[in-house]
Coordinates of C-alpha atoms and ligand atoms in Angstrom, one line a residue:
M23 CA 26.5 2.6 -29.6
A24 CA 25.9 -0.9 -28.7
K25 CA 23.1 -2.8 -30.3
N26 CA 19.7 -2.3 -28.8
K27 CA 18.5 -5.6 -27.6
T28 CA 14.8 -4.6 -27.0
K29 CA 12.7 -3.7 -30.0
C30 CA 9.4 -3.2 -28.2
I31 CA 8.2 -2.8 -24.7
G32 CA 4.8 -2.7 -22.9
V33 CA 4.4 -0.4 -20.0
L34 CA 1.7 -0.4 -17.4
T35 CA 1.1 1.1 -13.9
A36 CA -0.6 -1.1 -11.3
G37 CA -1.8 -1.0 -7.7
G38 CA -2.7 2.3 -5.8
D39 CA -1.4 5.3 -7.7
C40 CA 1.0 7.9 -6.3
P41 CA 2.6 11.2 -7.4
G42 CA 5.5 10.5 -9.8
L43 CA 4.0 7.7 -11.9
N44 CA 3.7 10.0 -15.0
A45 CA 7.2 11.2 -14.5
A46 CA 8.4 7.6 -14.3
I47 CA 6.5 6.5 -17.5
R48 CA 8.0 9.5 -19.2
G49 CA 11.5 8.5 -18.1
V50 CA 11.1 4.9 -19.3
A51 CA 9.5 5.9 -22.6
K52 CA 11.9 8.8 -23.6
A53 CA 14.9 6.7 -22.9
A54 CA 13.4 3.7 -24.8
L55 CA 12.3 5.8 -27.7
H56 CA 15.7 7.3 -27.9
N57 CA 17.1 3.9 -28.5
G58 CA 14.6 3.2 -31.2
T59 CA 12.3 0.9 -29.0
K60 CA 8.6 0.9 -29.7
V61 CA 6.6 1.7 -26.6
I62 CA 3.1 0.3 -26.0
G63 CA 1.1 1.5 -22.9
F64 CA -1.5 -0.9 -21.3
L65 CA -4.4 0.9 -19.8
D66 CA -5.7 0.3 -16.2
G67 CA -2.8 -2.0 -15.1
F68 CA -2.9 -5.8 -15.7
R69 CA -6.6 -5.5 -16.6
G70 CA -5.7 -3.5 -19.7
L71 CA -3.1 -6.2 -20.5
V72 CA -5.6 -9.0 -20.3
E73 CA -8.3 -7.0 -22.2
N74 CA -5.7 -5.9 -24.7
R75 CA -6.5 -2.2 -24.3
T76 CA -3.4 -0.3 -25.5
V77 CA -2.0 3.0 -26.5
Q78 CA 1.1 3.5 -28.5
L79 CA 3.4 6.0 -26.8
D80 CA 5.5 8.4 -28.9
D81 CA 7.5 11.5 -27.9
A82 CA 4.4 13.7 -28.0
S83 CA 2.2 11.5 -25.7
V84 CA 4.9 11.5 -23.0
S85 CA 5.8 15.2 -23.1
G86 CA 4.3 17.7 -20.6
I87 CA 3.5 15.0 -18.1
L88 CA 6.5 15.3 -15.7
T89 CA 4.6 17.3 -13.1
H90 CA 1.3 15.7 -13.5
G91 CA -0.3 13.7 -10.6
G92 CA -1.8 10.2 -10.9
T93 CA -1.1 8.0 -14.0
F94 CA -2.3 8.8 -17.5
L95 CA -2.4 5.0 -18.2
G96 CA -4.7 4.5 -15.4
S97 CA -4.2 1.7 -12.7
S98 CA -6.0 -1.1 -11.0
R99 CA -5.4 -3.6 -8.3
D100 CA -6.3 -6.6 -10.7
K101 CA -4.0 -9.5 -10.8
P102 CA -3.7 -11.6 -14.1
H103 CA -3.8 -14.9 -12.2
K104 CA -7.0 -14.0 -10.2
M105 CA -9.1 -11.5 -12.2
N106 CA -12.7 -10.8 -11.8
M107 CA -14.2 -11.3 -15.2
A108 CA -17.8 -10.4 -15.2
G109 CA -18.3 -11.7 -11.6
Q110 CA -16.2 -14.8 -12.0
V111 CA -12.6 -14.9 -10.7
M112 CA -10.4 -16.5 -13.4
D113 CA -6.8 -17.1 -14.1
M114 CA -6.1 -14.9 -17.1
T115 CA -2.2 -15.4 -17.2
A116 CA -2.3 -17.2 -20.6
V117 CA -4.4 -14.5 -22.1
A118 CA -2.1 -11.8 -20.9
A119 CA 1.0 -13.7 -22.1
D120 CA -0.8 -14.3 -25.4
N121 CA -1.5 -10.5 -25.9
L122 CA 2.2 -9.7 -25.2
E123 CA 3.3 -12.2 -27.8
K124 CA 0.9 -11.0 -30.4
L125 CA 2.1 -7.4 -29.9
H126 CA 5.8 -8.6 -30.2
V127 CA 6.5 -7.1 -26.8
D128 CA 10.1 -8.2 -25.8
C129 CA 9.7 -7.0 -22.1
L130 CA 6.8 -5.8 -19.9
V131 CA 7.7 -2.8 -17.7
C132 CA 5.6 -2.7 -14.6
L133 CA 5.4 0.3 -12.3
G134 CA 4.1 -0.7 -8.9
G135 CA 4.4 -1.7 -5.3
N136 CA 4.7 -5.0 -3.6
G137 CA 1.7 -6.6 -5.2
T138 CA 2.9 -5.6 -8.5
Q139 CA 6.5 -7.0 -8.0
K140 CA 4.8 -10.4 -7.1
N141 CA 2.3 -10.3 -10.2
A142 CA 5.1 -9.3 -12.6
L143 CA 7.4 -12.1 -11.5
R144 CA 4.5 -14.7 -11.7
L145 CA 3.6 -13.5 -15.2
S146 CA 7.2 -13.7 -16.4
R147 CA 7.5 -17.3 -15.0
K148 CA 4.2 -18.4 -16.4
G149 CA 4.4 -16.6 -19.7
S150 CA 7.2 -16.3 -22.2
V151 CA 7.8 -12.5 -21.9
P152 CA 10.2 -11.2 -19.3
V153 CA 9.5 -8.1 -17.2
L154 CA 11.3 -5.2 -15.6
T155 CA 9.7 -3.3 -12.7
L156 CA 10.1 0.0 -10.8
P157 CA 9.4 0.5 -7.2
K158 CA 6.4 2.7 -6.6
T159 CA 4.4 3.3 -3.4
I160 CA 3.8 6.0 -0.8
D161 CA 4.2 3.2 1.8
N162 CA 8.0 3.0 1.0
D163 CA 7.9 -0.7 1.8
V164 CA 9.3 -2.5 -1.3
A165 CA 12.2 -4.7 -0.4
G166 CA 15.6 -4.3 -2.3
T167 CA 15.4 -0.5 -2.7
E168 CA 16.3 2.2 -0.2
V169 CA 13.3 4.2 -1.3
T170 CA 10.3 4.0 -3.5
F171 CA 8.9 6.8 -5.6
G172 CA 5.8 8.6 -4.2
F173 CA 7.0 8.4 -0.7
D174 CA 8.7 11.7 -0.7
S175 CA 5.6 13.5 -2.1
A176 CA 3.2 11.7 0.3
M177 CA 5.6 12.7 3.3
Q178 CA 5.4 16.3 2.1
I179 CA 1.6 16.2 2.1
A180 CA 1.3 14.4 5.5
T181 CA 3.9 16.8 7.1
E182 CA 2.0 19.9 5.8
A183 CA -1.2 18.4 7.2
I184 CA 0.4 17.8 10.6
D185 CA 1.8 21.4 10.6
R186 CA -1.9 22.7 10.0
L187 CA -3.3 20.5 12.7
H188 CA -0.6 21.8 15.0
S189 CA -1.9 25.4 14.9
T190 CA -5.6 24.5 15.4
A191 CA -4.8 22.0 18.1
T192 CA -2.8 24.8 19.9
S193 CA -5.6 27.4 19.6
H194 CA -8.2 24.9 21.2
H195 CA -5.8 23.1 23.4
R196 CA -6.9 19.7 21.9
V197 CA -5.7 16.3 21.1
I198 CA -5.8 15.6 17.4
I199 CA -5.2 12.3 15.9
C200 CA -3.9 12.3 12.3
E201 CA -4.4 9.0 10.4
I202 CA -1.9 8.3 7.7
M203 CA -1.9 5.5 5.1
G204 CA 0.2 2.4 5.6
H205 CA -1.3 -0.9 6.6
N206 CA 1.8 -2.8 7.2
A207 CA 4.7 -0.4 7.2
G208 CA 5.0 2.8 9.2
W209 CA 7.6 4.6 7.1
L210 CA 5.2 7.4 6.1
T211 CA 3.7 8.0 9.5
L212 CA 7.2 7.9 11.1
G213 CA 8.9 10.2 8.6
A214 CA 6.0 12.7 8.5
G215 CA 5.5 12.4 12.3
I216 CA 9.1 13.4 13.0
A217 CA 9.1 16.1 10.2
G218 CA 5.8 17.6 11.6
G219 CA 6.8 17.3 15.3
A220 CA 4.0 14.8 16.3
D221 CA 4.0 14.3 20.0
V222 CA 2.9 10.5 19.6
I223 CA 3.7 8.3 16.6
L224 CA 2.1 5.0 16.4
I225 CA 3.3 2.5 13.6
P226 CA 2.3 -1.1 12.8
E227 CA 5.9 -2.2 13.7
I228 CA 5.6 -1.1 17.3
P229 CA 2.4 -2.2 19.1
Y230 CA 1.2 0.4 21.4
D231 CA -0.2 0.5 24.9
L232 CA -2.9 3.2 25.2
N233 CA -2.0 3.8 28.8
H234 CA 1.4 5.0 27.8
V235 CA -0.2 7.4 25.2
V236 CA -2.6 8.8 27.8
D237 CA 0.4 9.3 30.4
H238 CA 2.4 11.1 27.8
I239 CA -0.5 13.4 26.9
K240 CA -1.1 14.0 30.6
A241 CA 2.5 14.7 31.2
R242 CA 2.6 17.3 28.4
R243 CA -0.4 19.0 30.0
H244 CA 1.3 19.0 33.4
H245 CA 4.1 20.9 31.6
N246 CA 1.6 23.4 30.2
K247 CA 1.6 21.8 26.7
R248 CA -2.1 21.6 26.4
F249 CA -2.4 20.2 22.9
S250 CA -1.0 17.0 21.5
I251 CA -0.7 15.7 17.9
I252 CA -1.0 11.9 17.5
A253 CA 0.3 10.6 14.0
V254 CA -1.2 7.0 13.6
A255 CA -0.6 4.7 10.7
E256 CA -3.8 3.1 9.5
G257 CA -2.3 -0.4 10.3
A258 CA -1.1 0.5 13.8
I259 CA -2.2 -2.1 16.5
S260 CA -2.2 -2.3 20.2
A261 CA -0.1 -4.7 22.2
E262 CA -3.3 -6.8 22.9
E263 CA -4.2 -6.9 19.2
A264 CA -0.7 -8.0 18.4
A265 CA -0.8 -10.8 21.0
S266 CA -4.2 -12.0 19.7
S267 CA -3.2 -11.3 16.1
K268 CA -6.5 -9.5 15.8
K269 CA -5.0 -7.3 13.1
K270 CA -5.2 -10.1 10.6
S271 CA -8.9 -10.3 11.0
D272 CA -9.3 -6.5 10.9
E273 CA -7.5 -6.4 7.6
I274 CA -9.6 -9.1 6.1
T275 CA -12.8 -7.3 7.3
L276 CA -11.5 -4.0 5.6
H277 CA -11.2 -5.6 2.3
T278 CA -14.0 -8.2 2.4
E279 CA -17.0 -8.1 0.0
K280 CA -20.2 -9.7 1.2
N281 CA -23.2 -10.0 -1.0
G282 CA -21.6 -7.7 -3.4
Q283 CA -21.1 -5.0 -0.7
T284 CA -17.7 -3.9 0.5
L285 CA -17.4 -4.0 4.2
I286 CA -15.6 -1.1 5.7
A287 CA -14.2 -1.4 9.3
E288 CA -14.1 1.5 11.6
P289 CA -11.0 3.5 10.7
K290 CA -8.2 3.2 13.1
A291 CA -8.1 6.8 14.2
S292 CA -11.8 7.0 15.1
R293 CA -11.4 3.7 17.1
L294 CA -8.4 5.1 18.8
A295 CA -10.1 8.5 19.5
R296 CA -13.1 6.6 21.1
E297 CA -10.8 4.4 23.2
L298 CA -8.6 7.5 24.2
Q299 CA -11.6 9.6 25.2
Q300 CA -13.1 6.7 27.3
L301 CA -9.7 6.1 29.1
S302 CA -8.8 9.7 29.8
G303 CA -11.8 12.0 29.3
I304 CA -9.7 14.2 27.1
D305 CA -11.6 15.8 24.1
V306 CA -10.1 14.3 20.9
R307 CA -10.5 15.2 17.2
V308 CA -9.7 13.0 14.2
T309 CA -8.4 13.7 10.7
S310 CA -7.9 11.0 8.3
L311 CA -5.7 11.9 5.4
G312 CA -6.6 9.0 3.2
H313 CA -6.2 9.4 -0.5
I314 CA -5.1 13.0 -0.3
L315 CA -1.7 11.5 0.3
R316 CA -1.7 9.9 -3.1
G317 CA -3.0 12.9 -5.1
G318 CA -1.5 15.9 -6.8
I319 CA 1.9 16.8 -8.2
P320 CA 5.1 14.9 -7.3
S321 CA 7.7 16.6 -5.2
P322 CA 10.9 17.7 -6.8
T323 CA 12.8 14.8 -5.1
D324 CA 10.2 12.3 -6.7
R325 CA 10.5 13.9 -10.1
L326 CA 14.2 13.5 -10.0
L327 CA 13.9 10.0 -8.7
C328 CA 11.3 8.9 -11.3
T329 CA 13.3 10.4 -14.1
A330 CA 16.6 8.6 -12.8
L331 CA 14.8 5.2 -12.3
G332 CA 12.8 5.5 -15.6
T333 CA 15.7 6.4 -17.8
R334 CA 18.0 3.8 -16.1
A335 CA 15.2 1.3 -16.9
G336 CA 15.5 2.4 -20.6
Q337 CA 19.3 1.7 -20.6
L338 CA 18.9 -1.7 -19.0
L339 CA 16.3 -2.7 -21.6
A340 CA 18.7 -1.7 -24.3
E341 CA 21.2 -4.0 -22.8
G342 CA 18.6 -6.8 -22.6
V343 CA 18.6 -6.9 -18.8
Y344 CA 15.3 -8.4 -17.8
D345 CA 13.4 -9.8 -14.7
V346 CA 14.9 -7.2 -12.5
M347 CA 13.7 -4.3 -10.5
V348 CA 15.5 -1.0 -10.7
A349 CA 16.4 -0.1 -7.2
V350 CA 17.8 3.0 -5.4
R351 CA 21.2 2.3 -3.8
G352 CA 22.8 5.6 -2.6
Q353 CA 23.0 7.9 -5.6
A354 CA 22.8 4.9 -8.1
C355 CA 19.9 3.1 -9.7
V356 CA 20.8 -0.5 -9.9
P357 CA 19.1 -3.7 -11.2
V358 CA 18.2 -6.3 -8.6
P359 CA 16.8 -9.7 -9.5
L360 CA 13.1 -9.6 -9.1
E361 CA 12.9 -12.9 -7.3
E362 CA 15.0 -11.4 -4.4
V363 CA 12.3 -8.6 -4.1
A364 CA 9.0 -10.0 -4.8
G365 CA 7.0 -11.3 -1.7
T366 CA 9.0 -9.3 0.9
T367 CA 7.6 -6.3 2.7
R368 CA 10.2 -3.8 3.9
L369 CA 9.1 -2.9 7.4
V370 CA 10.6 -0.2 9.6
P371 CA 13.3 -2.0 11.8
T372 CA 12.5 -1.2 15.4
D373 CA 16.2 -0.1 15.8
H374 CA 16.0 2.2 12.8
P375 CA 17.7 5.6 13.3
W376 CA 14.5 7.5 12.6
I377 CA 12.9 5.6 15.7
K378 CA 15.9 6.7 17.8
T379 CA 15.6 10.3 16.6
A380 CA 11.9 10.4 17.5
R381 CA 12.5 9.1 21.0
L382 CA 15.4 11.6 21.5
V383 CA 13.0 14.5 21.0
D384 CA 10.6 12.9 23.5
T385 CA 8.1 11.5 21.1
C386 CA 6.0 8.8 22.6
M387 CA 6.1 5.7 20.3
G388 CA 3.4 4.1 22.2
D389 CA 5.5 1.3 23.8
Ligands
LIG410 O1 -0.4 0.6 -1.1 C1 -0.6 2.0 -1.0 C2 -1.8 2.4 -0.3 O2 -1.9 3.8 -0.4 C3 -1.8 2.0 1.2 O3 -1.0 2.8 2.1 C4 -3.2 2.0 1.5 O4 -3.5 1.3 2.7 C5 -3.9 1.4 0.3 O5 -2.9 1.8 -0.8 C6 -5.3 1.9 0.0 O6 -5.7 1.4 -1.2 P1 -7.0 1.6 -2.1 O7 -6.7 3.0 -2.7 O8 -7.2 0.5 -2.9 O9 -8.0 1.8 -1.0

């Protein structure tokens, strides 16, 4: 066996959690331990790295977690270069780098979405310890990979929800709006919308005209289909909003804190329901799936993907391949330079085959 080039790794999970994180930690840790690498877990994402809160991982601590939801290491949306430390936002990059050096970590493995890819690359550039990342998010919007882990599980949950909404909508001849996570990318709404047979699918990439949605619902009624399911991504915007770039201000409002209080904007689905009702007089109900999409056990596909990505990461670490994200390309897990990935969001191309498929079964895409 070739010499193992990595003696010690740190592992952290950052950003919004998703099913499959534990399976991925297990994959990385088992492969690394197998090569004789020491594995240190940092708690609660980059915050645990800055605060030096660690747990040493051995075979026992990563056994029996393959099927568990969430992340046993904990997660947070903290960034080392802009961290809230007792009410003050500070650049803690040097502290993070120092902690890694003191622990003799050769490479920091970061499991996360778009924000994490950026934060990991920044840390690697500013500190002296390289990184390796895995693409995680239910949004499926990380560049450089064909798919992210967590997406398949979330799509399964969203599809089941749409199935259940179908039966009650049919009984009451109602229109039901199902709001699905995804601020910038519509992969989850599109995938689950097609799989669940939604009649209208609204995603951020295709600004909608509410009049078209009303026409579609009315045409269905005319053909004696007296219920309709609308799958809407939380970041979907109308054509007017797109033109006036109102979405930007909405996003800021959603995440703004004022006088210590988080301001929460009216969710997309309830605003859509109100506007739809005003425009058409049709009785509308709303279900927002929210964090249900991120909870619970990973699907078999995600368990397999996380194990493949995690163990491939272990191999790459042994070879000393750093500053890469392990990406999915066909059946293979391949390293791609992190700088090619970080900072790019993979949106749904408007000519994507899934969109064509949806239109071919007469789904209204709002345009
Ligand atoms: O990034 C994943 C995601 O689940 C998005 O789809 C969603 O908009 C966001 O996280 C919600 O974040 P939080 O859990 O911090 O409210």
